[in-house]
């Protein structure tokens, strides 16, 4: 397979990667964005986005399409491929694709996002797709007028419990503490929704199923140790995300939970390697922050690439 040369390779096509693509094209960097699946990332799976400044309400998929079209409008090269490794180098970094192609590049922006965290309880893996789901907008439709259990206490769990309450007959929202982590406004909406029953201080210990799929969830109260069984047709698990850090090259600094540590330019401790969005250690994960990361990293990458090229010219023999 061949070798190709770029100023910048962006790995991942969610809001952070696409925003980086927009800014990179505006900075006239020779850029390619590599994405193994459909561009959009986690946001594409979100039903409604109500906190992207300037847009009062928009569907997650629709917002992603806007990012994508904006980037394509600047002529961003998009490549559908799996990146198998990223190898830092001195003159160039290498991004290796599944088909064996090597992309040589001055700068790399890693924007691979995160993946839903699993509960790792009996019945979870076996019943994935048979009542266990990590995406309400993808699977909620299958539970029309049925009973579901939602597990988690963050913004995703609250938002998706509200979404499911419009479809399902009953939603049990199970959280391990006595107060939710998610935003006040979502908590108020959950409290006001008669189809949602909250079950606090409780964890799911088993997902119960028969040959057709999920039949219920066993819950344990963490304060009293009392066990109860909730009959349900589906279980939606929203207990956070894990950063997709498998491509992070050796030597790049990560924190104890696997998020990449960067400076304010989103640059890692390896020059020319940047990390943005849900992959990067920061105070909160929001679409607007992912987009901001993409902007900062692309501007910093442009500066870095300029420096590389200037150095190459200086080193050229007379
Ligand atoms: P999150 O904020 O990390 O919340 C995860 C929730 O799962 C927490 O309530 C946590 O409980 C619970 N949890 C974790 N591990 C668990 C386990 N093993 N068993 C039971 N419960 C467990 O994750 P998220 O809700 O997916 O949100 C991720 C980020 O995206 C956040 O920054 C969030 O603000 C953002 N987001 C924003 C919006 C929005 O603004 N519209 C929508 C979705 C997501 P504890 O609270 O006890 O730790």
PDB file of N, CA and C in Angstrom, residues 40-115:
ATOM      1  N   UNK A  40     -20.238  12.018  12.976  1.00  0.00           N
ATOM      2  CA  UNK A  40     -21.233  12.560  13.911  1.00  0.00           C
ATOM      3  C   UNK A  40     -20.975  12.176  15.345  1.00  0.00           C
ATOM      4  N   UNK A  41     -20.368  11.008  15.552  1.00  0.00           N
ATOM      5  CA  UNK A  41     -20.055  10.587  16.918  1.00  0.00           C
ATOM      6  C   UNK A  41     -21.299  10.386  17.768  1.00  0.00           C
ATOM      7  N   UNK A  42     -21.133  10.518  19.068  1.00  0.00           N
ATOM      8  CA  UNK A  42     -22.220  10.281  20.027  1.00  0.00           C
ATOM      9  C   UNK A  42     -23.402  11.211  19.783  1.00  0.00           C
ATOM     10  N   UNK A  43     -23.122  12.422  19.323  1.00  0.00           N
ATOM     11  CA  UNK A  43     -24.200  13.413  19.166  1.00  0.00           C
ATOM     12  C   UNK A  43     -25.230  12.954  18.146  1.00  0.00           C
ATOM     13  N   UNK A  44     -24.762  12.215  17.148  1.00  0.00           N
ATOM     14  CA  UNK A  44     -25.687  11.745  16.116  1.00  0.00           C
ATOM     15  C   UNK A  44     -26.745  10.817  16.714  1.00  0.00           C
ATOM     16  N   UNK A  45     -26.444  10.248  17.892  1.00  0.00           N
ATOM     17  CA  UNK A  45     -27.389   9.340  18.546  1.00  0.00           C
ATOM     18  C   UNK A  45     -28.305  10.077  19.520  1.00  0.00           C
ATOM     19  N   UNK A  46     -28.085  11.377  19.679  1.00  0.00           N
ATOM     20  CA  UNK A  46     -28.866  12.166  20.633  1.00  0.00           C
ATOM     21  C   UNK A  46     -30.104  12.722  19.945  1.00  0.00           C
ATOM     22  N   UNK A  47     -31.244  12.613  20.622  1.00  0.00           N
ATOM     23  CA  UNK A  47     -32.460  13.079  19.948  1.00  0.00           C
ATOM     24  C   UNK A  47     -32.482  14.605  19.829  1.00  0.00           C
ATOM     25  N   UNK A  48     -32.474  15.282  20.985  1.00  0.00           N
ATOM     26  CA  UNK A  48     -32.580  16.745  20.956  1.00  0.00           C
ATOM     27  C   UNK A  48     -31.367  17.393  21.590  1.00  0.00           C
ATOM     28  N   UNK A  49     -30.887  18.433  20.950  1.00  0.00           N
ATOM     29  CA  UNK A  49     -29.817  19.240  21.543  1.00  0.00           C
ATOM     30  C   UNK A  49     -30.409  20.626  21.798  1.00  0.00           C
ATOM     31  N   UNK A  50     -30.362  21.044  23.054  1.00  0.00           N
ATOM     32  CA  UNK A  50     -30.997  22.323  23.416  1.00  0.00           C
ATOM     33  C   UNK A  50     -30.007  23.291  24.045  1.00  0.00           C
ATOM     34  N   UNK A  51     -28.711  22.947  23.973  1.00  0.00           N
ATOM     35  CA  UNK A  51     -27.744  23.816  24.649  1.00  0.00           C
ATOM     36  C   UNK A  51     -26.553  24.167  23.774  1.00  0.00           C
ATOM     37  N   UNK A  52     -26.740  24.083  22.459  1.00  0.00           N
ATOM     38  CA  UNK A  52     -25.667  24.543  21.578  1.00  0.00           C
ATOM     39  C   UNK A  52     -25.939  26.016  21.307  1.00  0.00           C
ATOM     40  N   UNK A  53     -25.055  26.897  21.781  1.00  0.00           N
ATOM     41  CA  UNK A  53     -25.370  28.331  21.733  1.00  0.00           C
ATOM     42  C   UNK A  53     -25.758  28.806  20.331  1.00  0.00           C
ATOM     43  N   UNK A  54     -26.812  29.559  20.293  1.00  0.00           N
ATOM     44  CA  UNK A  54     -27.266  30.117  19.023  1.00  0.00           C
ATOM     45  C   UNK A  54     -28.319  29.264  18.339  1.00  0.00           C
ATOM     46  N   UNK A  55     -28.447  28.018  18.797  1.00  0.00           N
ATOM     47  CA  UNK A  55     -29.469  27.133  18.231  1.00  0.00           C
ATOM     48  C   UNK A  55     -30.322  26.637  19.397  1.00  0.00           C
ATOM     49  N   UNK A  56     -31.554  27.123  19.483  1.00  0.00           N
ATOM     50  CA  UNK A  56     -32.352  26.813  20.680  1.00  0.00           C
ATOM     51  C   UNK A  56     -32.697  25.335  20.787  1.00  0.00           C
ATOM     52  N   UNK A  57     -33.010  24.716  19.673  1.00  0.00           N
ATOM     53  CA  UNK A  57     -33.321  23.283  19.695  1.00  0.00           C
ATOM     54  C   UNK A  57     -33.053  22.703  18.313  1.00  0.00           C
ATOM     55  N   UNK A  58     -32.407  21.548  18.310  1.00  0.00           N
ATOM     56  CA  UNK A  58     -32.095  20.892  17.038  1.00  0.00           C
ATOM     57  C   UNK A  58     -31.892  19.407  17.326  1.00  0.00           C
ATOM     58  N   UNK A  59     -32.208  18.553  16.370  1.00  0.00           N
ATOM     59  CA  UNK A  59     -31.940  17.122  16.536  1.00  0.00           C
ATOM     60  C   UNK A  59     -30.428  16.884  16.488  1.00  0.00           C
ATOM     61  N   UNK A  60     -29.940  15.887  17.249  1.00  0.00           N
ATOM     62  CA  UNK A  60     -28.503  15.600  17.276  1.00  0.00           C
ATOM     63  C   UNK A  60     -27.976  15.255  15.898  1.00  0.00           C
ATOM     64  N   UNK A  61     -28.735  14.428  15.170  1.00  0.00           N
ATOM     65  CA  UNK A  61     -28.314  14.002  13.833  1.00  0.00           C
ATOM     66  C   UNK A  61     -28.245  15.207  12.887  1.00  0.00           C
ATOM     67  N   UNK A  62     -29.251  16.069  13.026  1.00  0.00           N
ATOM     68  CA  UNK A  62     -29.315  17.258  12.159  1.00  0.00           C
ATOM     69  C   UNK A  62     -28.132  18.192  12.435  1.00  0.00           C
ATOM     70  N   UNK A  63     -27.783  18.333  13.724  1.00  0.00           N
ATOM     71  CA  UNK A  63     -26.641  19.195  14.066  1.00  0.00           C
ATOM     72  C   UNK A  63     -25.358  18.625  13.453  1.00  0.00           C
ATOM     73  N   UNK A  64     -25.213  17.297  13.531  1.00  0.00           N
ATOM     74  CA  UNK A  64     -24.022  16.663  12.945  1.00  0.00           C
ATOM     75  C   UNK A  64     -23.961  16.897  11.450  1.00  0.00           C
ATOM     76  N   UNK A  65     -25.114  16.801  10.804  1.00  0.00           N
ATOM     77  CA  UNK A  65     -25.145  17.047   9.353  1.00  0.00           C
ATOM     78  C   UNK A  65     -24.669  18.456   9.030  1.00  0.00           C
ATOM     79  N   UNK A  66     -25.048  19.395   9.905  1.00  0.00           N
ATOM     80  CA  UNK A  66     -24.613  20.791   9.682  1.00  0.00           C
ATOM     81  C   UNK A  66     -23.100  20.903   9.814  1.00  0.00           C
ATOM     82  N   UNK A  67     -22.533  20.254  10.843  1.00  0.00           N
ATOM     83  CA  UNK A  67     -21.066  20.245  11.001  1.00  0.00           C
ATOM     84  C   UNK A  67     -20.412  19.658   9.744  1.00  0.00           C
ATOM     85  N   UNK A  68     -20.961  18.523   9.323  1.00  0.00           N
ATOM     86  CA  UNK A  68     -20.388  17.791   8.195  1.00  0.00           C
ATOM     87  C   UNK A  68     -20.438  18.622   6.909  1.00  0.00           C
ATOM     88  N   UNK A  69     -21.619  19.197   6.648  1.00  0.00           N
ATOM     89  CA  UNK A  69     -21.764  19.991   5.429  1.00  0.00           C
ATOM     90  C   UNK A  69     -20.869  21.225   5.464  1.00  0.00           C
ATOM     91  N   UNK A  70     -20.737  21.797   6.661  1.00  0.00           N
ATOM     92  CA  UNK A  70     -19.876  22.982   6.805  1.00  0.00           C
ATOM     93  C   UNK A  70     -18.432  22.606   6.438  1.00  0.00           C
ATOM     94  N   UNK A  71     -17.973  21.458   6.994  1.00  0.00           N
ATOM     95  CA  UNK A  71     -16.590  21.014   6.723  1.00  0.00           C
ATOM     96  C   UNK A  71     -16.410  20.669   5.244  1.00  0.00           C
ATOM     97  N   UNK A  72     -17.391  19.974   4.687  1.00  0.00           N
ATOM     98  CA  UNK A  72     -17.297  19.593   3.267  1.00  0.00           C
ATOM     99  C   UNK A  72     -17.308  20.835   2.376  1.00  0.00           C
ATOM    100  N   UNK A  73     -18.049  21.849   2.832  1.00  0.00           N
ATOM    101  CA  UNK A  73     -18.123  23.105   2.079  1.00  0.00           C
ATOM    102  C   UNK A  73     -16.754  23.740   1.896  1.00  0.00           C
ATOM    103  N   UNK A  74     -15.863  23.500   2.825  1.00  0.00           N
ATOM    104  CA  UNK A  74     -14.492  24.010   2.710  1.00  0.00           C
ATOM    105  C   UNK A  74     -13.588  23.036   1.960  1.00  0.00           C
ATOM    106  N   UNK A  75     -14.179  21.924   1.486  1.00  0.00           N
ATOM    107  CA  UNK A  75     -13.391  20.970   0.701  1.00  0.00           C
ATOM    108  C   UNK A  75     -12.606  19.976   1.537  1.00  0.00           C
ATOM    109  N   UNK A  76     -13.002  19.774   2.788  1.00  0.00           N
ATOM    110  CA  UNK A  76     -12.270  18.823   3.639  1.00  0.00           C
ATOM    111  C   UNK A  76     -12.326  17.420   3.039  1.00  0.00           C
ATOM    112  N   UNK A  77     -11.162  16.790   2.900  1.00  0.00           N
ATOM    113  CA  UNK A  77     -11.109  15.403   2.409  1.00  0.00           C
ATOM    114  C   UNK A  77     -11.524  14.474   3.546  1.00  0.00           C
ATOM    115  N   UNK A  78     -12.521  13.630   3.280  1.00  0.00           N
ATOM    116  CA  UNK A  78     -12.993  12.676   4.286  1.00  0.00           C
ATOM    117  C   UNK A  78     -12.664  11.284   3.773  1.00  0.00           C
ATOM    118  N   UNK A  79     -12.139  10.456   4.642  1.00  0.00           N
ATOM    119  CA  UNK A  79     -11.810   9.102   4.223  1.00  0.00           C
ATOM    120  C   UNK A  79     -12.463   8.115   5.188  1.00  0.00           C
ATOM    121  N   UNK A  80     -13.250   7.153   4.641  1.00  0.00           N
ATOM    122  CA  UNK A  80     -13.866   6.152   5.501  1.00  0.00           C
ATOM    123  C   UNK A  80     -12.894   4.997   5.650  1.00  0.00           C
ATOM    124  N   UNK A  81     -12.270   4.899   6.798  1.00  0.00           N
ATOM    125  CA  UNK A  81     -11.269   3.854   7.027  1.00  0.00           C
ATOM    126  C   UNK A  81     -11.033   3.732   8.520  1.00  0.00           C
ATOM    127  N   UNK A  82     -10.523   2.569   8.898  1.00  0.00           N
ATOM    128  CA  UNK A  82     -10.167   2.379  10.307  1.00  0.00           C
ATOM    129  C   UNK A  82      -8.689   2.707  10.478  1.00  0.00           C
ATOM    130  N   UNK A  83      -8.392   3.507  11.479  1.00  0.00           N
ATOM    131  CA  UNK A  83      -6.988   3.766  11.806  1.00  0.00           C
ATOM    132  C   UNK A  83      -6.546   2.653  12.742  1.00  0.00           C
ATOM    133  N   UNK A  84      -5.450   1.992  12.403  1.00  0.00           N
ATOM    134  CA  UNK A  84      -4.999   0.881  13.258  1.00  0.00           C
ATOM    135  C   UNK A  84      -3.920   1.320  14.232  1.00  0.00           C
ATOM    136  N   UNK A  85      -3.119   2.334  13.846  1.00  0.00           N
ATOM    137  CA  UNK A  85      -2.147   2.846  14.817  1.00  0.00           C
ATOM    138  C   UNK A  85      -1.661   4.234  14.423  1.00  0.00           C
ATOM    139  N   UNK A  86      -1.138   4.916  15.411  1.00  0.00           N
ATOM    140  CA  UNK A  86      -0.545   6.239  15.212  1.00  0.00           C
ATOM    141  C   UNK A  86       0.871   6.148  15.771  1.00  0.00           C
ATOM    142  N   UNK A  87       1.847   6.401  14.895  1.00  0.00           N
ATOM    143  CA  UNK A  87       3.243   6.260  15.324  1.00  0.00           C
ATOM    144  C   UNK A  87       3.940   7.615  15.252  1.00  0.00           C
ATOM    145  N   UNK A  88       4.286   8.171  16.403  1.00  0.00           N
ATOM    146  CA  UNK A  88       4.968   9.470  16.388  1.00  0.00           C
ATOM    147  C   UNK A  88       6.358   9.340  15.770  1.00  0.00           C
ATOM    148  N   UNK A  89       6.763  10.363  15.035  1.00  0.00           N
ATOM    149  CA  UNK A  89       8.098  10.352  14.437  1.00  0.00           C
ATOM    150  C   UNK A  89       8.788  11.680  14.686  1.00  0.00           C
ATOM    151  N   UNK A  90       9.975  11.841  14.137  1.00  0.00           N
ATOM    152  CA  UNK A  90      10.721  13.083  14.352  1.00  0.00           C
ATOM    153  C   UNK A  90      10.318  14.105  13.286  1.00  0.00           C
ATOM    154  N   UNK A  91      10.489  13.748  12.011  1.00  0.00           N
ATOM    155  CA  UNK A  91      10.121  14.675  10.933  1.00  0.00           C
ATOM    156  C   UNK A  91       8.620  14.622  10.639  1.00  0.00           C
ATOM    157  N   UNK A  92       8.082  13.394  10.641  1.00  0.00           N
ATOM    158  CA  UNK A  92       6.658  13.189  10.374  1.00  0.00           C
ATOM    159  C   UNK A  92       6.099  12.167  11.348  1.00  0.00           C
ATOM    160  N   UNK A  93       4.816  12.296  11.611  1.00  0.00           N
ATOM    161  CA  UNK A  93       4.116  11.232  12.340  1.00  0.00           C
ATOM    162  C   UNK A  93       3.478  10.322  11.290  1.00  0.00           C
ATOM    163  N   UNK A  94       3.205   9.086  11.687  1.00  0.00           N
ATOM    164  CA  UNK A  94       2.558   8.145  10.767  1.00  0.00           C
ATOM    165  C   UNK A  94       1.192   7.748  11.313  1.00  0.00           C
ATOM    166  N   UNK A  95       0.202   7.756  10.410  1.00  0.00           N
ATOM    167  CA  UNK A  95      -1.126   7.252  10.758  1.00  0.00           C
ATOM    168  C   UNK A  95      -1.375   6.073   9.825  1.00  0.00           C
ATOM    169  N   UNK A  96      -1.513   4.891  10.411  1.00  0.00           N
ATOM    170  CA  UNK A  96      -1.613   3.683   9.580  1.00  0.00           C
ATOM    171  C   UNK A  96      -3.065   3.213   9.523  1.00  0.00           C
ATOM    172  N   UNK A  97      -3.527   2.957   8.308  1.00  0.00           N
ATOM    173  CA  UNK A  97      -4.925   2.565   8.099  1.00  0.00           C
ATOM    174  C   UNK A  97      -5.054   1.050   7.968  1.00  0.00           C
ATOM    175  N   UNK A  98      -6.290   0.582   8.128  1.00  0.00           N
ATOM    176  CA  UNK A  98      -6.562  -0.852   8.102  1.00  0.00           C
ATOM    177  C   UNK A  98      -6.113  -1.543   6.818  1.00  0.00           C
ATOM    178  N   UNK A  99      -6.131  -0.813   5.694  1.00  0.00           N
ATOM    179  CA  UNK A  99      -5.730  -1.450   4.428  1.00  0.00           C
ATOM    180  C   UNK A  99      -4.219  -1.384   4.222  1.00  0.00           C
ATOM    181  N   UNK A 100      -3.503  -0.917   5.223  1.00  0.00           N
ATOM    182  CA  UNK A 100      -2.044  -0.880   5.130  1.00  0.00           C
ATOM    183  C   UNK A 100      -1.490   0.459   4.667  1.00  0.00           C
ATOM    184  N   UNK A 101      -2.364   1.365   4.225  1.00  0.00           N
ATOM    185  CA  UNK A 101      -1.884   2.687   3.789  1.00  0.00           C
ATOM    186  C   UNK A 101      -1.268   3.430   4.974  1.00  0.00           C
ATOM    187  N   UNK A 102      -0.162   4.108   4.707  1.00  0.00           N
ATOM    188  CA  UNK A 102       0.456   4.945   5.743  1.00  0.00           C
ATOM    189  C   UNK A 102       0.286   6.407   5.341  1.00  0.00           C
ATOM    190  N   UNK A 103      -0.312   7.177   6.245  1.00  0.00           N
ATOM    191  CA  UNK A 103      -0.416   8.615   6.021  1.00  0.00           C
ATOM    192  C   UNK A 103       0.717   9.267   6.793  1.00  0.00           C
ATOM    193  N   UNK A 104       1.601   9.959   6.099  1.00  0.00           N
ATOM    194  CA  UNK A 104       2.639  10.739   6.765  1.00  0.00           C
ATOM    195  C   UNK A 104       2.079  12.134   6.997  1.00  0.00           C
ATOM    196  N   UNK A 105       2.302  12.662   8.158  1.00  0.00           N
ATOM    197  CA  UNK A 105       1.703  13.963   8.455  1.00  0.00           C
ATOM    198  C   UNK A 105       2.544  14.720   9.470  1.00  0.00           C
ATOM    199  N   UNK A 106       2.530  16.050   9.321  1.00  0.00           N
ATOM    200  CA  UNK A 106       3.226  16.867  10.327  1.00  0.00           C
ATOM    201  C   UNK A 106       2.481  16.802  11.661  1.00  0.00           C
ATOM    202  N   UNK A 107       1.156  16.925  11.588  1.00  0.00           N
ATOM    203  CA  UNK A 107       0.378  17.009  12.836  1.00  0.00           C
ATOM    204  C   UNK A 107      -0.775  16.007  12.806  1.00  0.00           C
ATOM    205  N   UNK A 108      -1.159  15.545  13.985  1.00  0.00           N
ATOM    206  CA  UNK A 108      -2.300  14.621  14.120  1.00  0.00           C
ATOM    207  C   UNK A 108      -3.235  15.187  15.176  1.00  0.00           C
ATOM    208  N   UNK A 109      -4.524  15.210  14.864  1.00  0.00           N
ATOM    209  CA  UNK A 109      -5.520  15.557  15.895  1.00  0.00           C
ATOM    210  C   UNK A 109      -6.331  14.298  16.178  1.00  0.00           C
ATOM    211  N   UNK A 110      -6.229  13.803  17.400  1.00  0.00           N
ATOM    212  CA  UNK A 110      -6.965  12.598  17.788  1.00  0.00           C
ATOM    213  C   UNK A 110      -8.322  13.029  18.348  1.00  0.00           C
ATOM    214  N   UNK A 111      -9.385  12.577  17.682  1.00  0.00           N
ATOM    215  CA  UNK A 111     -10.735  13.004  18.048  1.00  0.00           C
ATOM    216  C   UNK A 111     -11.658  11.784  18.059  1.00  0.00           C
ATOM    217  N   UNK A 112     -11.161  10.699  18.687  1.00  0.00           N
ATOM    218  CA  UNK A 112     -11.881   9.416  18.585  1.00  0.00           C
ATOM    219  C   UNK A 112     -13.043   9.281  19.564  1.00  0.00           C
ATOM    220  N   UNK A 113     -13.241  10.259  20.448  1.00  0.00           N
ATOM    221  CA  UNK A 113     -14.431  10.260  21.305  1.00  0.00           C
ATOM    222  C   UNK A 113     -14.434   9.202  22.387  1.00  0.00           C
ATOM    223  N   UNK A 114     -15.641   8.765  22.749  1.00  0.00           N
ATOM    224  CA  UNK A 114     -15.774   7.792  23.832  1.00  0.00           C
ATOM    225  C   UNK A 114     -16.843   6.754  23.496  1.00  0.00           C
ATOM    226  N   UNK A 115     -16.930   5.739  24.337  1.00  0.00           N
ATOM    227  CA  UNK A 115     -17.888   4.647  24.140  1.00  0.00           C
ATOM    228  C   UNK A 115     -18.658   4.457  25.442  1.00  0.00           C
TER     229      UNK A 115
END
